[in-house]
mmCIF file of C-alpha atoms in Angstrom:
data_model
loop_
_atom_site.group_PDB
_atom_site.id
_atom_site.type_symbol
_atom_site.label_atom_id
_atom_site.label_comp_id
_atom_site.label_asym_id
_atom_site.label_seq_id
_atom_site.Cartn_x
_atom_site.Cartn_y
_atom_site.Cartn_z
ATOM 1 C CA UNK A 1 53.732 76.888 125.585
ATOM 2 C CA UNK A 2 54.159 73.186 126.638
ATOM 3 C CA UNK A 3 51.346 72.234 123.861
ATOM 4 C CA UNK A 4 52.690 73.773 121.559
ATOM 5 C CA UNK A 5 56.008 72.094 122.489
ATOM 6 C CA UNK A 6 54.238 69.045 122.158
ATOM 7 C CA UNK A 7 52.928 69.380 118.887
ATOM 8 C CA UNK A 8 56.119 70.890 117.117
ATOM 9 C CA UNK A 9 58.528 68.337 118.665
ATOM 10 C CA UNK A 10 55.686 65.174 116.923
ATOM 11 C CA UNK A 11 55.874 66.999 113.823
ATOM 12 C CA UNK A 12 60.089 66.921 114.186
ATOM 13 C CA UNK A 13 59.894 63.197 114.830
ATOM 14 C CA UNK A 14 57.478 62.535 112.371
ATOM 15 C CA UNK A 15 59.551 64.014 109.204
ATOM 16 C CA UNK A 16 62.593 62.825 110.753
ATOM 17 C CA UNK A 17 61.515 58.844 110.604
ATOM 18 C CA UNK A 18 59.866 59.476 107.413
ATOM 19 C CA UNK A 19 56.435 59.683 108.258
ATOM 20 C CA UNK A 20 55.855 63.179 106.966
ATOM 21 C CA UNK A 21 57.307 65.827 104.502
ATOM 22 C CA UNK A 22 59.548 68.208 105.488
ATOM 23 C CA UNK A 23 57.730 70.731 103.478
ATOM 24 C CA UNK A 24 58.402 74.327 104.151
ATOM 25 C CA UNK A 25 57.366 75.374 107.527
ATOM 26 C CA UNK A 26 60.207 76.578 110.008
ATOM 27 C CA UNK A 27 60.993 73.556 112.839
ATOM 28 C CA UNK A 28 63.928 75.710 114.726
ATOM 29 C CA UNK A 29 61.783 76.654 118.056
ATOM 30 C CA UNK A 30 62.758 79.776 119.918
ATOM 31 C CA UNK A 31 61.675 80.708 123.252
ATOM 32 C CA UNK A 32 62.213 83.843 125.455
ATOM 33 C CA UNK A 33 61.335 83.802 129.050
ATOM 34 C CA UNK A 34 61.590 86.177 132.009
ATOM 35 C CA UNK A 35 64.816 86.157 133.512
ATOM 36 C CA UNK A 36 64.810 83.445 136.629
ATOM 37 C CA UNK A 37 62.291 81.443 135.013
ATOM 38 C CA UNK A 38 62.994 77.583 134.719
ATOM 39 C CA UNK A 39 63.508 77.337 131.374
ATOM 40 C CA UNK A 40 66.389 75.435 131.409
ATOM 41 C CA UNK A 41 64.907 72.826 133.525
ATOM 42 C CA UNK A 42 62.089 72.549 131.050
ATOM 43 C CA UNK A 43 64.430 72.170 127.939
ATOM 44 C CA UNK A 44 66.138 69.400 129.759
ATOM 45 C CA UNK A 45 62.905 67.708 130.437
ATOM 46 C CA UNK A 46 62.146 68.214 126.524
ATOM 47 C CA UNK A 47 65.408 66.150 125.659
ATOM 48 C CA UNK A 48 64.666 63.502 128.339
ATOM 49 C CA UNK A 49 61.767 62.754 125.847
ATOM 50 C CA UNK A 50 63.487 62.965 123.337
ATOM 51 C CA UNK A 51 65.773 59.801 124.203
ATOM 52 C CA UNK A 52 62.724 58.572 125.371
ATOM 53 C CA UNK A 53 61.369 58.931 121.558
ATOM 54 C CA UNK A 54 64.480 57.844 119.951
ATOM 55 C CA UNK A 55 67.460 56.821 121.997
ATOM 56 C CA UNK A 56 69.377 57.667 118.711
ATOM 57 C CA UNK A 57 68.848 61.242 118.811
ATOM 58 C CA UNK A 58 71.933 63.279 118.992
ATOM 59 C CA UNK A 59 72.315 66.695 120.703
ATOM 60 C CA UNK A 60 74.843 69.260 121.049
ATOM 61 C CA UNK A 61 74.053 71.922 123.868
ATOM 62 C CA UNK A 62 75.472 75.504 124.038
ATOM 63 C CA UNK A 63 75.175 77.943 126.773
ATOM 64 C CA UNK A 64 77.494 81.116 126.998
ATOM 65 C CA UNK A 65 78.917 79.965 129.928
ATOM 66 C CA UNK A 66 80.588 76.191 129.007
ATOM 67 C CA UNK A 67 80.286 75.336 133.031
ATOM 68 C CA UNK A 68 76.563 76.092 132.750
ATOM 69 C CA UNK A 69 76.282 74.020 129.828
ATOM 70 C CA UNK A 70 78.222 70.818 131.495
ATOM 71 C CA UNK A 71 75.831 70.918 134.163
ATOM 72 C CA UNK A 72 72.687 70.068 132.295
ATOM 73 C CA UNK A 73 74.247 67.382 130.647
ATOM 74 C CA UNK A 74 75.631 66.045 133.446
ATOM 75 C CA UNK A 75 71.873 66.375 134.851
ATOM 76 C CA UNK A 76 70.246 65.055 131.705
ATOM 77 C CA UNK A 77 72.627 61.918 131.964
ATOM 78 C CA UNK A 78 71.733 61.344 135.773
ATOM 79 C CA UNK A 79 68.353 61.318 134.925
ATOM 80 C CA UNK A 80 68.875 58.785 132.480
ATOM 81 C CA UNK A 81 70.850 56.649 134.739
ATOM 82 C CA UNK A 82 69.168 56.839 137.943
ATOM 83 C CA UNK A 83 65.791 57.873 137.464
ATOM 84 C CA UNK A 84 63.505 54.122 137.557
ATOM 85 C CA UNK A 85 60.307 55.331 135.977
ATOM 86 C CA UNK A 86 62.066 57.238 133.032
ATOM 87 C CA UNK A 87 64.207 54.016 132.962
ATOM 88 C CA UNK A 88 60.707 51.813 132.171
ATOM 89 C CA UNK A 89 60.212 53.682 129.205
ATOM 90 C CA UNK A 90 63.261 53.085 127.630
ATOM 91 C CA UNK A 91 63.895 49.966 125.828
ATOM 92 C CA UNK A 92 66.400 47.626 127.425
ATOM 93 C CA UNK A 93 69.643 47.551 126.594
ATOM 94 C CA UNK A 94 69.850 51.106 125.543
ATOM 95 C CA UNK A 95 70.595 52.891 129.214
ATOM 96 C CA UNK A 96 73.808 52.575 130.946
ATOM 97 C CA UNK A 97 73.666 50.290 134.649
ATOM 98 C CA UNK A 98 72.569 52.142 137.319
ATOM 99 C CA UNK A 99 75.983 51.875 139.167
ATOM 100 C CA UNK A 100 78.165 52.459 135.988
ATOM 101 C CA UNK A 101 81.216 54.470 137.371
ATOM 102 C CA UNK A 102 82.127 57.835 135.120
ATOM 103 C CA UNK A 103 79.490 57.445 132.626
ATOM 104 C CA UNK A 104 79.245 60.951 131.812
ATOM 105 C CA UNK A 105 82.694 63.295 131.190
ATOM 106 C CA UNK A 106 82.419 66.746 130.803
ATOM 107 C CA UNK A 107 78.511 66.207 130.687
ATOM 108 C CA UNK A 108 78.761 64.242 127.757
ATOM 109 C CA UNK A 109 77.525 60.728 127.466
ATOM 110 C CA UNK A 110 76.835 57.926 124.856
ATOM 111 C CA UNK A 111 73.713 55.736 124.623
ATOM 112 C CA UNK A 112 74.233 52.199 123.314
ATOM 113 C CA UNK A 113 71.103 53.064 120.981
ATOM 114 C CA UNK A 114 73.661 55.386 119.202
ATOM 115 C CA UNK A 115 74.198 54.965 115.501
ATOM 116 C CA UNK A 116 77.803 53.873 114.364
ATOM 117 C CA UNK A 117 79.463 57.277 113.349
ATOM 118 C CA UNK A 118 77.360 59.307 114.819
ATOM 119 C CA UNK A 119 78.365 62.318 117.237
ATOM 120 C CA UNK A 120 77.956 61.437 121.443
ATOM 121 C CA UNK A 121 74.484 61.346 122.272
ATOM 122 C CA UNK A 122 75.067 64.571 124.479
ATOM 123 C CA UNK A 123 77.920 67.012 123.362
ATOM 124 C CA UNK A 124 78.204 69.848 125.791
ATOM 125 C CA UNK A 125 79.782 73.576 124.500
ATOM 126 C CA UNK A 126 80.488 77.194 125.690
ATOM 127 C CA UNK A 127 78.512 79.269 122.888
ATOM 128 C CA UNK A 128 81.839 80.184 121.213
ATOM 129 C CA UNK A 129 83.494 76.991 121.894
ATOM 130 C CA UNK A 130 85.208 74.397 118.927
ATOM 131 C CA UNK A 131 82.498 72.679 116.821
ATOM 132 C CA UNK A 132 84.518 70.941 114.209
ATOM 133 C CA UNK A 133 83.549 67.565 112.780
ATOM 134 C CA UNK A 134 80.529 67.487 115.510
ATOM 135 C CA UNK A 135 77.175 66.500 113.929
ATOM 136 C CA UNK A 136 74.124 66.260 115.856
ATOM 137 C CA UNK A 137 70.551 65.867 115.270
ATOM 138 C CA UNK A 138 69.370 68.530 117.839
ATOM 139 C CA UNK A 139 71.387 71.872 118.875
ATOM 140 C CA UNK A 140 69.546 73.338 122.120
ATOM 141 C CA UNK A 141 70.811 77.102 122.306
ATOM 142 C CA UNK A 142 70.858 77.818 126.087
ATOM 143 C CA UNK A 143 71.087 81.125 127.453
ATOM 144 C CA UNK A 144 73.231 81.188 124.219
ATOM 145 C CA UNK A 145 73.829 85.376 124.869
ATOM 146 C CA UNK A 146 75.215 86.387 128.223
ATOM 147 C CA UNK A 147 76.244 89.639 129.894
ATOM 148 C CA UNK A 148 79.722 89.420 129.207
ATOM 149 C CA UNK A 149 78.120 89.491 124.980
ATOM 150 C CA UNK A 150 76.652 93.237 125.757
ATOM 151 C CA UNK A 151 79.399 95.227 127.919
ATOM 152 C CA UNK A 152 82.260 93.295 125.484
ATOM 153 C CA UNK A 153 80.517 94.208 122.180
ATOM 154 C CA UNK A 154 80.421 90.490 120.554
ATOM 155 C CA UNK A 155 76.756 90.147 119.371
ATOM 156 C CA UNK A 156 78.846 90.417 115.925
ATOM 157 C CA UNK A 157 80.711 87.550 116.770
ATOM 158 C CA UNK A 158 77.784 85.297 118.078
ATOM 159 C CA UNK A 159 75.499 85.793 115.791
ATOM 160 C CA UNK A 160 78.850 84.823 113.589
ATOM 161 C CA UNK A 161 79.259 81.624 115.702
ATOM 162 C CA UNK A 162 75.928 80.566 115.256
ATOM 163 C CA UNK A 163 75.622 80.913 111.321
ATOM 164 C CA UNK A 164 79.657 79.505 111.334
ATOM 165 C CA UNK A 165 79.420 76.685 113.759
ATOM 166 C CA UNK A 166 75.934 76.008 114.844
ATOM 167 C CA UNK A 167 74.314 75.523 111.407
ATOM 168 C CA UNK A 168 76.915 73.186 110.803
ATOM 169 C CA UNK A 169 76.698 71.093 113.402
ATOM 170 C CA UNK A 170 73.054 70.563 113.454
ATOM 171 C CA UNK A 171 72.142 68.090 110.533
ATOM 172 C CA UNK A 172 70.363 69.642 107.373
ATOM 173 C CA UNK A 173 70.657 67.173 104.638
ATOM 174 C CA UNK A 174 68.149 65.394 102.233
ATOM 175 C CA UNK A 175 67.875 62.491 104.670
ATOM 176 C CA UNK A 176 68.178 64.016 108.109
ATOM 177 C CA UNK A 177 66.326 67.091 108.809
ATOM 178 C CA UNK A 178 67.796 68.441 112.242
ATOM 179 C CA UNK A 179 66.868 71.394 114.528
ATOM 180 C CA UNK A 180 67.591 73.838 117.093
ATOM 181 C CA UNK A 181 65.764 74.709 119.974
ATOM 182 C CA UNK A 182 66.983 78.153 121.501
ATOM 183 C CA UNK A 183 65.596 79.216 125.103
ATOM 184 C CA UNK A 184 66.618 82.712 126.577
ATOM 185 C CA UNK A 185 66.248 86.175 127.692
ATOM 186 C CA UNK A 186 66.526 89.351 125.701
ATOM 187 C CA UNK A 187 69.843 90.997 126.655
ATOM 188 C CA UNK A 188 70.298 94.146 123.946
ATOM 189 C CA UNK A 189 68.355 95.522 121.167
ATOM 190 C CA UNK A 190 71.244 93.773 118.810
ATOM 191 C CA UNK A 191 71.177 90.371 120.378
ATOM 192 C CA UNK A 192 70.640 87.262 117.777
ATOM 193 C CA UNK A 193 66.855 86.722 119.082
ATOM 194 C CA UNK A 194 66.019 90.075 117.512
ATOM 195 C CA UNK A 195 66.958 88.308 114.321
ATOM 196 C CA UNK A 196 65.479 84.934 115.009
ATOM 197 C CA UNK A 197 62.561 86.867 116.023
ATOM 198 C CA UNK A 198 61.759 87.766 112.501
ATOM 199 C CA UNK A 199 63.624 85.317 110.571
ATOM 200 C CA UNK A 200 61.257 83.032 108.385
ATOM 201 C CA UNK A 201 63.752 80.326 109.800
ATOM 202 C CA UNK A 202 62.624 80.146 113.312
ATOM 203 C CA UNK A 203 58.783 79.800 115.316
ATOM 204 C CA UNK A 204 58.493 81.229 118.484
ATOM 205 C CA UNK A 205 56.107 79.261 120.910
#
């Protein structure tokens, strides 16, 4: 799965400096594990090097539970800040100093390699939560269905959120081809995987 992480996330990078065609092929990645795997660790890890790639890149993160989805930014942006060998492979100037006081609020953060007018560099978001006016390069889509979705009834309204909010947030223009990455666990027959599952829209690796 990691490989295959590898060569999708090149290919991403590639069309999004200009280096290849976006051509048809589907470049939204989703990914169901076991429940109590560490696939949120992973994803986090997967937009480490992403910054490492291009401290431009933008990301918004969902999770169903906001909290949840604070946390990893907060842990994405500690990485960033404390972490010495991930530090040596980011180009100077870019990273925040080591003892920077409140850096990161509400586990967002900016990198000074940040585009004028672009979003935060990390936006964190309950899966339901405001998305207005918030454009990012990357949406990761983590543990984006919860329990509370099945015995409430609101797969209608996430799967809503997502073609409402989501798809507007991430970039999808001429010039910027954006993506999501969505990791989770089945919960019902009617969750939004299903459809992703099938949809000519998405790969599953």
């Amino acid at each position: 799965m990691l490989d295959a992480w590898d060569l999708m996330d090149l290919k991403r990078f590639r069309i999004y400096e200009g280096l290849e065609d976006r051509g048809t092929d589907p470049i939204d990645n989703l990914d169901l594990w076991f429940r109590g795997a560490i696939k949120t660790w992973c994803t986090r890890a997967r937009i480490l090097r992403y910054y490492v790639w291009n401290p431009a890149t933008t990301v918004t993160w969902w999770h169903a539970v906001e909290d949840s989805a604070v946390e990893s930014g907060e842990a994405i942006g500690e990485q960033l800040q404390h972490n010495k060998e991930l530090r040596r492979l980011v180009p100077s100037g870019i990273l925040p100093a080591e003892n920077r006081k409140k850096w990161i609020t509400g586990g967002s953060f900016n990198l000074k390699g940040k585009r004028i007018g672009d979003s935060a560099s990390m936006t964190c978001l309950g899966a339901g939560g405001e998305g207005t006016g918030k454009h990012s390069l990357v949406g990761v889509l983590d543990n984006f269905v919860g329990w509370n979705d099945v015995v409430d009834g609101q797969m209608g309204k996430k799967k809503q959120f997502y073609q409402a909010t989501v798809r507007n947030v991430v970039l999808r223009t001429a010039e910027k081809h954006g993506w999501a990455d969505a990791v989770g666990t089945h919960w019902a027959i009617d969750d939004p995987y299903v459809d992703w599952r099938v949809s000519p829209d998405w790969i599953s690796t």
